[in-house]
Coordinates of C-alpha atoms in Angstrom, one line a residue:
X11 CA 84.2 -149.0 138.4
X12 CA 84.7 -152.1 136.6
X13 CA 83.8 -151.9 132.9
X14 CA 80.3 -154.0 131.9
X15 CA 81.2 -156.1 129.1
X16 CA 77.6 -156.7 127.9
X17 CA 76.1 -160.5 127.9
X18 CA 73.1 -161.9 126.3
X19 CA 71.3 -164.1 128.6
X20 CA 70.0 -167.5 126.6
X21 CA 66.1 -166.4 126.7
X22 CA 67.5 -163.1 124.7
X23 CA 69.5 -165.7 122.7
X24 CA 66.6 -167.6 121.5
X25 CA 63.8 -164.8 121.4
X26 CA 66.1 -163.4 118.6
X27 CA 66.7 -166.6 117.1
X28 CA 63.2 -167.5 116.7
X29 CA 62.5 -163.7 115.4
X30 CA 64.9 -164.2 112.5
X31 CA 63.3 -167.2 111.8
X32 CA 59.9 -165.3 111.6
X33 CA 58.7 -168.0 114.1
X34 CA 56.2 -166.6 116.8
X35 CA 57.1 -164.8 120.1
X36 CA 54.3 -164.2 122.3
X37 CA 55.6 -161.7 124.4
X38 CA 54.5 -162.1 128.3
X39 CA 56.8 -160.1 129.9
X40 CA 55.8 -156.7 127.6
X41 CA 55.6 -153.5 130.4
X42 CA 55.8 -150.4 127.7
X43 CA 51.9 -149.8 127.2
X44 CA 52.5 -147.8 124.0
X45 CA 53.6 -151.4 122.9
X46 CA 50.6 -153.3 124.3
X47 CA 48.1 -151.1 122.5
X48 CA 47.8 -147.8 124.9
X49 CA 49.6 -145.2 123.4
X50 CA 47.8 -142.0 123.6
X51 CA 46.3 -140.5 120.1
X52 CA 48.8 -138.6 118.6
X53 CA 46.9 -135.1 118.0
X54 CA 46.0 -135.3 121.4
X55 CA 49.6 -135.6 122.7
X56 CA 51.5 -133.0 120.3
X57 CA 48.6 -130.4 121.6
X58 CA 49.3 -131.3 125.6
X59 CA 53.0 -130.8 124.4
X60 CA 52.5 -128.1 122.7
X61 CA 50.5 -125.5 125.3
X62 CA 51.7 -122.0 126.4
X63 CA 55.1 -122.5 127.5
X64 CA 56.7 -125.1 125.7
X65 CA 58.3 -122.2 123.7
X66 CA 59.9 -120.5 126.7
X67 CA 62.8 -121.8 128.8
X68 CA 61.6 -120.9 132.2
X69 CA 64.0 -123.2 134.4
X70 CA 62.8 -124.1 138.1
X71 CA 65.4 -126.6 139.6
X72 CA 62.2 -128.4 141.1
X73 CA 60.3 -128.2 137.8
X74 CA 57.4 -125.7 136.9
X75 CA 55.1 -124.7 139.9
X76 CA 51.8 -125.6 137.6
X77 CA 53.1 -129.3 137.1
X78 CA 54.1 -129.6 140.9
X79 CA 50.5 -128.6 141.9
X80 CA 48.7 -130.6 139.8
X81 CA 50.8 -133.8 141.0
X82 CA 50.3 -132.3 144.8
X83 CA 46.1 -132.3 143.2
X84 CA 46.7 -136.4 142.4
X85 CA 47.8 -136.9 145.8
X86 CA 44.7 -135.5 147.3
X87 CA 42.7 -137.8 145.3
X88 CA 44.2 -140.6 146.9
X89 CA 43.8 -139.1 150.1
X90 CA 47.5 -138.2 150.7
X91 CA 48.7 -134.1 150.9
X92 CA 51.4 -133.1 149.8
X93 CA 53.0 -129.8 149.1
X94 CA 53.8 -128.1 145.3
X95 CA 57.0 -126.8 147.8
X96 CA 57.5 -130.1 148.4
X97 CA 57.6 -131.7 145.2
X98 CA 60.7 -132.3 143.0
X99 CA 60.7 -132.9 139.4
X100 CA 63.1 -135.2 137.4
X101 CA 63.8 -136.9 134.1
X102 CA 62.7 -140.7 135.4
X103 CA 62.2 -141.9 138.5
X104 CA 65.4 -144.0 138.0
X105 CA 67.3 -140.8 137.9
X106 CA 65.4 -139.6 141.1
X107 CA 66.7 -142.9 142.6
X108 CA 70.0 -142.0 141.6
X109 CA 70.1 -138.3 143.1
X110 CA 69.1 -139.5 146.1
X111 CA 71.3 -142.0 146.5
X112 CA 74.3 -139.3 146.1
X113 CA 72.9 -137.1 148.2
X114 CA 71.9 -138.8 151.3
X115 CA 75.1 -141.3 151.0
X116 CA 78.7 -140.6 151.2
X117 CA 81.2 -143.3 150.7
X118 CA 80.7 -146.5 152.7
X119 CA 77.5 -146.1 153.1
X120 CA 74.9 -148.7 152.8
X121 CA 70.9 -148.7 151.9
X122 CA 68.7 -151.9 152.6
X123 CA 66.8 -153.1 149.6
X124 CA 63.8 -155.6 149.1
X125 CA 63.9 -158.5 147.6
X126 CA 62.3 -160.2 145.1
X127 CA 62.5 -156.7 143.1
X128 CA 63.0 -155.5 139.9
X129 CA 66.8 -155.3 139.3
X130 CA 67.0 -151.7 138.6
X131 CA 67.6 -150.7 142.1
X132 CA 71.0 -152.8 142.0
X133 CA 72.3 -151.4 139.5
X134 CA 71.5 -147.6 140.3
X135 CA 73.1 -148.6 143.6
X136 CA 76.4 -149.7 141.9
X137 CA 76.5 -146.4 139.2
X138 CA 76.2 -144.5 142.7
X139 CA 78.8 -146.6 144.6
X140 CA 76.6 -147.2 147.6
X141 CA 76.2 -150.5 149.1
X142 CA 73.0 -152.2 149.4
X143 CA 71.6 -154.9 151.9
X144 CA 69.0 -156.1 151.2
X145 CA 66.0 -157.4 153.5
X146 CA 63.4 -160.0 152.1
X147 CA 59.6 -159.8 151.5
X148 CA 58.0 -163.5 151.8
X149 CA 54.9 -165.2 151.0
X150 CA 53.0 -165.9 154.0
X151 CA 49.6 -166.7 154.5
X152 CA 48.4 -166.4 150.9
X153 CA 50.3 -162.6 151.3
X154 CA 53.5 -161.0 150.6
X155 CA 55.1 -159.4 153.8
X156 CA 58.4 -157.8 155.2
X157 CA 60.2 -159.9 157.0
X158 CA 61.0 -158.2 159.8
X159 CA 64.1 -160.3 161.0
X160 CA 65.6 -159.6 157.7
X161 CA 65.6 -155.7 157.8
X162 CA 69.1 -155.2 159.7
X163 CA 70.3 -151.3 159.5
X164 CA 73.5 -150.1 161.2
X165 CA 75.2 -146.6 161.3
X166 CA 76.1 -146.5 157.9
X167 CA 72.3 -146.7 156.7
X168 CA 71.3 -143.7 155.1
X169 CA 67.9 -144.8 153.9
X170 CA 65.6 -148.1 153.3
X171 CA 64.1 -148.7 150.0
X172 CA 60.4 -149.9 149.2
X173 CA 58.4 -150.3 146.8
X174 CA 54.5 -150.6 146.9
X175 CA 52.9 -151.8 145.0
X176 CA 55.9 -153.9 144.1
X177 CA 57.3 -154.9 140.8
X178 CA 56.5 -158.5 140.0
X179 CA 54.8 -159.1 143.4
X180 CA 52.4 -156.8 143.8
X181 CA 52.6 -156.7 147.3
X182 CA 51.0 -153.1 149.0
X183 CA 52.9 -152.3 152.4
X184 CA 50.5 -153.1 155.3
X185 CA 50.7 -151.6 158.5
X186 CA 52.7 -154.1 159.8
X187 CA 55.1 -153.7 156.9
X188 CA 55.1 -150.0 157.9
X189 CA 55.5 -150.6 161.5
X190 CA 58.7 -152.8 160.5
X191 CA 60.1 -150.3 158.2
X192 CA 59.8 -147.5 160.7
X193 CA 61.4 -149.8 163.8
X194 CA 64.4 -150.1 161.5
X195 CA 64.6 -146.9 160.3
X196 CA 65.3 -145.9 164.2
X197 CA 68.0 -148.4 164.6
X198 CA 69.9 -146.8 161.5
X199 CA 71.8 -143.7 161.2
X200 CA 70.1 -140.3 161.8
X201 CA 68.0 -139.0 159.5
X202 CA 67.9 -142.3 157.6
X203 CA 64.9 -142.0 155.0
X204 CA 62.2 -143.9 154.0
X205 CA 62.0 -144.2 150.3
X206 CA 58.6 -145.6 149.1
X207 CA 58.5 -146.2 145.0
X208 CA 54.7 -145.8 144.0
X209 CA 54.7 -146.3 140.1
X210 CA 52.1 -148.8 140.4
X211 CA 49.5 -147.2 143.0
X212 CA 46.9 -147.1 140.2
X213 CA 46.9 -150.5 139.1
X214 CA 44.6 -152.4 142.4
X215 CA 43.6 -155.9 141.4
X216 CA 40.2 -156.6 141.2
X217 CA 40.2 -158.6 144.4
X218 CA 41.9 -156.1 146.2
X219 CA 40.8 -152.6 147.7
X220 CA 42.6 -149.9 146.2
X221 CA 46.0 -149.2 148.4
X222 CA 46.7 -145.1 149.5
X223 CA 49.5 -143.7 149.1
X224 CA 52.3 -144.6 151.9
X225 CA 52.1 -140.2 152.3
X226 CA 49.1 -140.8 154.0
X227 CA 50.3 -142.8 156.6
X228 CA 51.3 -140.6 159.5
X229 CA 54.9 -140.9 161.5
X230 CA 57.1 -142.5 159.1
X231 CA 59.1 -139.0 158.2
X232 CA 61.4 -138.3 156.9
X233 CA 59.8 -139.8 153.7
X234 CA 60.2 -139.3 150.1
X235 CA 57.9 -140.8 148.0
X236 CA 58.7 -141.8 144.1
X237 CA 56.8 -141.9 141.1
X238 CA 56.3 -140.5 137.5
X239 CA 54.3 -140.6 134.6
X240 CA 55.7 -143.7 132.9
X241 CA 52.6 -145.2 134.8
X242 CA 50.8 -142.9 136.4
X243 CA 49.9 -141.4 132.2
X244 CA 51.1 -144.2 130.7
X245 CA 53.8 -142.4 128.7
X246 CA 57.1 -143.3 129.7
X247 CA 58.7 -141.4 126.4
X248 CA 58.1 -138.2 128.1
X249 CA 60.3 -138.8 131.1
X250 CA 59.2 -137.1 134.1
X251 CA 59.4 -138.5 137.4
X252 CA 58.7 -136.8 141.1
X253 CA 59.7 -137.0 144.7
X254 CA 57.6 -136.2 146.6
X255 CA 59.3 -134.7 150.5
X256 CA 57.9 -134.7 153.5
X257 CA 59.3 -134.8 157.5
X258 CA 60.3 -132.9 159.7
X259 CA 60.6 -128.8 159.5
X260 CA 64.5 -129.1 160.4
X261 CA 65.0 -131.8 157.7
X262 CA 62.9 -130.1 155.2
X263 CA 65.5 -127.1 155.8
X264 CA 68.7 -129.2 155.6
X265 CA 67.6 -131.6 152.5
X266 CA 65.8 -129.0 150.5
X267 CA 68.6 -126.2 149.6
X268 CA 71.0 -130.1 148.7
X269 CA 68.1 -131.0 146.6
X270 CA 67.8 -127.5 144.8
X271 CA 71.7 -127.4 144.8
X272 CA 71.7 -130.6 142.8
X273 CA 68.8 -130.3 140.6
X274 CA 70.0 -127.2 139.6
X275 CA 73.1 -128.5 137.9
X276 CA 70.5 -130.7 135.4
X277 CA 67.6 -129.3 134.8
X278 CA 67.0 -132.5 133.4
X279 CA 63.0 -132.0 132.8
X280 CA 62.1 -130.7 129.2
X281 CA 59.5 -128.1 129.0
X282 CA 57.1 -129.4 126.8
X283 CA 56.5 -132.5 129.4
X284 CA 56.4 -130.0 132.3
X285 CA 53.6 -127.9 130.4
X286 CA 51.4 -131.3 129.3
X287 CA 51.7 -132.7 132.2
X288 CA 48.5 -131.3 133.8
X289 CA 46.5 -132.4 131.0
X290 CA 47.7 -135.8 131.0
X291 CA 47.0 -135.9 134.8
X292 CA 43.7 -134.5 134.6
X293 CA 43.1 -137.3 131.7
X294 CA 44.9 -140.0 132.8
X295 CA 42.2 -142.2 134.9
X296 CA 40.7 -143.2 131.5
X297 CA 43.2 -144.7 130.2
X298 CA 44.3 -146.3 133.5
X299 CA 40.7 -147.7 134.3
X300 CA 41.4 -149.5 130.0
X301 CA 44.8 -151.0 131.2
X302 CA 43.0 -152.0 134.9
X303 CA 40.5 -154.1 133.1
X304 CA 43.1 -156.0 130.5
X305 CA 45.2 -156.8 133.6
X306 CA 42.1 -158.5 135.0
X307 CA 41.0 -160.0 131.9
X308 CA 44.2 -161.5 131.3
X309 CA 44.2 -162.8 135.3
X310 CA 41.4 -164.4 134.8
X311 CA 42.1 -166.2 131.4
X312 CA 45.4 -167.2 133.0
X313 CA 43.2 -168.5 136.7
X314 CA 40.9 -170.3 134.4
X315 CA 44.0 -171.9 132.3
X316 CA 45.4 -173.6 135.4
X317 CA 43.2 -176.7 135.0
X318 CA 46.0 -177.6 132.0
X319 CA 49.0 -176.8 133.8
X320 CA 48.7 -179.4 136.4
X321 CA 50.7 -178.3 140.0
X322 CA 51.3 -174.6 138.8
X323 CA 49.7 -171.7 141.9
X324 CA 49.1 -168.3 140.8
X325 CA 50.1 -166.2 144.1
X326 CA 47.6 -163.1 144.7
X327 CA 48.1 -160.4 142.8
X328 CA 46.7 -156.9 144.8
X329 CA 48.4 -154.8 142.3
X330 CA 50.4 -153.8 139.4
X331 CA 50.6 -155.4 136.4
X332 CA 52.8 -158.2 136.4
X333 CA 51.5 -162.2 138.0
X334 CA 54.0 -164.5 139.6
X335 CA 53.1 -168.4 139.1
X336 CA 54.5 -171.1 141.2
X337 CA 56.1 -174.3 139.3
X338 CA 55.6 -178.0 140.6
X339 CA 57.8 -179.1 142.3
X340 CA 61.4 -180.6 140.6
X341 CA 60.6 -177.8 137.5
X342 CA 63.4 -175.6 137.1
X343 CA 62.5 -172.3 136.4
X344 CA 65.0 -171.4 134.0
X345 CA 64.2 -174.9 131.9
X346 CA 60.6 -174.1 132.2
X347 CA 61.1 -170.6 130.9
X348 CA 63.6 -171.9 127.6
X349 CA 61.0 -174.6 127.2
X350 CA 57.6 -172.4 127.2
X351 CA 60.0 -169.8 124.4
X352 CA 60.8 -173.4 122.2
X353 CA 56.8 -173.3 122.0
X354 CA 56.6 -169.2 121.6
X355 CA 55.8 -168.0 124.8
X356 CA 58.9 -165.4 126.3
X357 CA 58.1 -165.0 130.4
X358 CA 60.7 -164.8 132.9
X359 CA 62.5 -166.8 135.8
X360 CA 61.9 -165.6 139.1
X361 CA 65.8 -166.0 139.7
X362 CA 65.7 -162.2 137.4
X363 CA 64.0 -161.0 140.6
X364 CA 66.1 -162.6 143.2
X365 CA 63.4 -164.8 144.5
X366 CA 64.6 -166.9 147.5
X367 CA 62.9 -169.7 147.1
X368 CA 60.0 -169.5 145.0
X369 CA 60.5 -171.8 142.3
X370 CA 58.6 -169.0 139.3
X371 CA 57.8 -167.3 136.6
X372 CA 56.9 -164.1 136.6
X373 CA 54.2 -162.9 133.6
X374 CA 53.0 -159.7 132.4
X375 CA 49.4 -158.8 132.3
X376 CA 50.2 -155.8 129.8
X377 CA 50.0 -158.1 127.0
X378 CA 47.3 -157.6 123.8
X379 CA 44.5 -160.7 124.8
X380 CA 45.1 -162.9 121.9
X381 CA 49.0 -162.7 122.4
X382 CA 48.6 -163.6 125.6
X383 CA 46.2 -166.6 125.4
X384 CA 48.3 -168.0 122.6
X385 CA 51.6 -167.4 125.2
X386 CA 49.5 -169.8 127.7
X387 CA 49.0 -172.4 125.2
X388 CA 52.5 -172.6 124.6
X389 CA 53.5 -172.5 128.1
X390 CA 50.6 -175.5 128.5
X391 CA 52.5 -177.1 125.5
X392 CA 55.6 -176.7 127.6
X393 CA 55.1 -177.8 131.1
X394 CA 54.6 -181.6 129.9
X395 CA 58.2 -181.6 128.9
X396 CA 59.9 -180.2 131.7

């Protein structure tokens, strides 16, 4: 592998710039919620972390049988089984990405990818040394969508990659989407898996009905669905993530003892997060319900702050917790974007995201109320001088 030498991109540049100057940075591309105000109360975590067992090293290459059944119990309320034999713990989901990746693909392989997407999945892909294709979702009919003619498997593909809801679209699979995915899964190699990323199934907008999980969905095995509790709790610094299996009873006999083989060498999951986990399960819809109504606070203050930023389109939203807003025409994102942080506003171009043609930005929703009406006024401030 190449070495990375590390490069700041001019947003970072100037973000840090202002910073030392003690000059304002409205942050609207924040996604840690400890940062945006919904860190859990410290007694309360330290006493989840601290239960019977955290004491004890117990390993389980598929993590602790108590955590796998209460994420196999969160399934069901979202009207999805799944089995605790079934369920895999790991560190992050971006390290689940990464097992899977090595164990379903040998060199030369390829996996198809969607774009726009958060970048992580490209770079997983190149620490793994698999190749990735990827196939586009588009805007069409006031909705996202697979494009169908863009999803092109060959022999070599060992699995397709989705994620619903997606990170900054928030576009849920459909059944048509579904149907698409499946038809190309066929046309790939054997035993090519479906891998659906779910972070973000808790986070419906308010216009939307709430999306079930893609395990519910019947005839799309073999399928391994990803998440963790970076969202799902709201505490990413506990690192644990899942994959959740399910197909066939002769692939579940082939991929299982690989999996257990693999996991075994880590044990990556610490025990204090296996024992709270439960708890913070069994707790956790609070706390999501707090961050569901900011994100549609902040829609709404941003729908109602169009009227000043004249030929800008907010695209639907039916989940997650990030907007994308559509620039007039002959605005170039990346100007737009240095402009709106000149005036204290930090969002990002939808280049980040490999958008095809959207000419973007994409903004958070995490962001505290007041930070992020203030970032609006600066990108209002901005737009006139682009």
């Amino acid at each position: 592998m190449m070495p990375v030498e590390p490069k700041l991109n001019p947003l970072t540049l100037l973000a840090a710039k202002r910073r030392a100057l003690s000059l304002p940075v409205y942050d609207l591309t924040v996604s840690n919620p400890d940062v945006a105000g919904f860190a859990w109360p410290r007694e309360i975590l330290a006493a989840a972390l601290g239960g019977p067992g955290c004491e004890r090293h117990q390993p389980d290459p598929f993590g602790n049988i108590e955590a796998r059944t209460a994420i196999a119990a969160y399934y069901t309320q979202h009207g999805a089984a799944a089995s605790p034999k079934h369920i895999c713990l790991s560190a992050s989901t971006s390290e689940a990405y990464t097992w899977w990746l090595r164990l379903l693909c040998e060199s030369g392989d390829n996996v198809l990818v969607p774009e726009p997407a958060y970048p992580l999945i490209s770079i997983l892909a190149e620490i793994s040394r698999v190749k990735i294709i990827p196939y586009r979702c588009e805007f069409k009919e006031g909705l996202w969508c697979v494009d169908p003619a863009s999803l092109k498997p060959d022999a070599k593909t060992r699995a397709i990659l989705a994620i619903s809801p997606a990170n900054p679209t928030g576009h849920t699979l459909s059944v048509a989407d579904l149907k698409a995915l499946r038809d190309a899964q066929k046309k790939a190699a054997p035993s090519c898996v479906l891998i659906v990323d779910e972070v973000f199934l808790d986070y419906p907008a308010a216009a939307f009905a709430a999306p079930s999980s893609v395990l519910a969905h019947k005839n799309l095995d073999p399928l391994i669905i990803l998440s963790g509790l970076s969202k799902v709790t709201l505490t990413p610094q506990l690192k644990v993530g899942w994959s959740v299996l399910t197909g066939s009873s002769e692939w579940l006999q082939m991929i299982l003892p690989q999996l257990e083989h693999h996991t075994d060498a880590f044990l990556s999951v610490n025990a204090p997060a296996q024992v709270a986990l439960p708890f913070l399960l069994k707790e956790a819809p609070a706390y999501r319900a707090a961050v569901r109504a900011r994100l549609d606070a902040n829609e709404a203050t941003l729908r109602a702050a169009l009227v000043r930023l004249a030929g800008c389109e907010l695209l639907p939203r039916q989940a997650g917790w990030s907007v994308v807003m559509r620039l007039p025409a002959g605005v170039d994102e990346l100007s737009f974007a240095l402009q709106a942080l000149e005036e204290g506003a930090c969002v990002h171009p939808g280049h980040y995201y490999d958008f095809a043609s959207e000419n973007c930005i994409v903004l958070s929703l995490l962001a505290d109320p007041k930070d992020f009406g203030a970032g609006l006024d600066a990108l209002i401030r901005a737009l006139p001088r682009c």
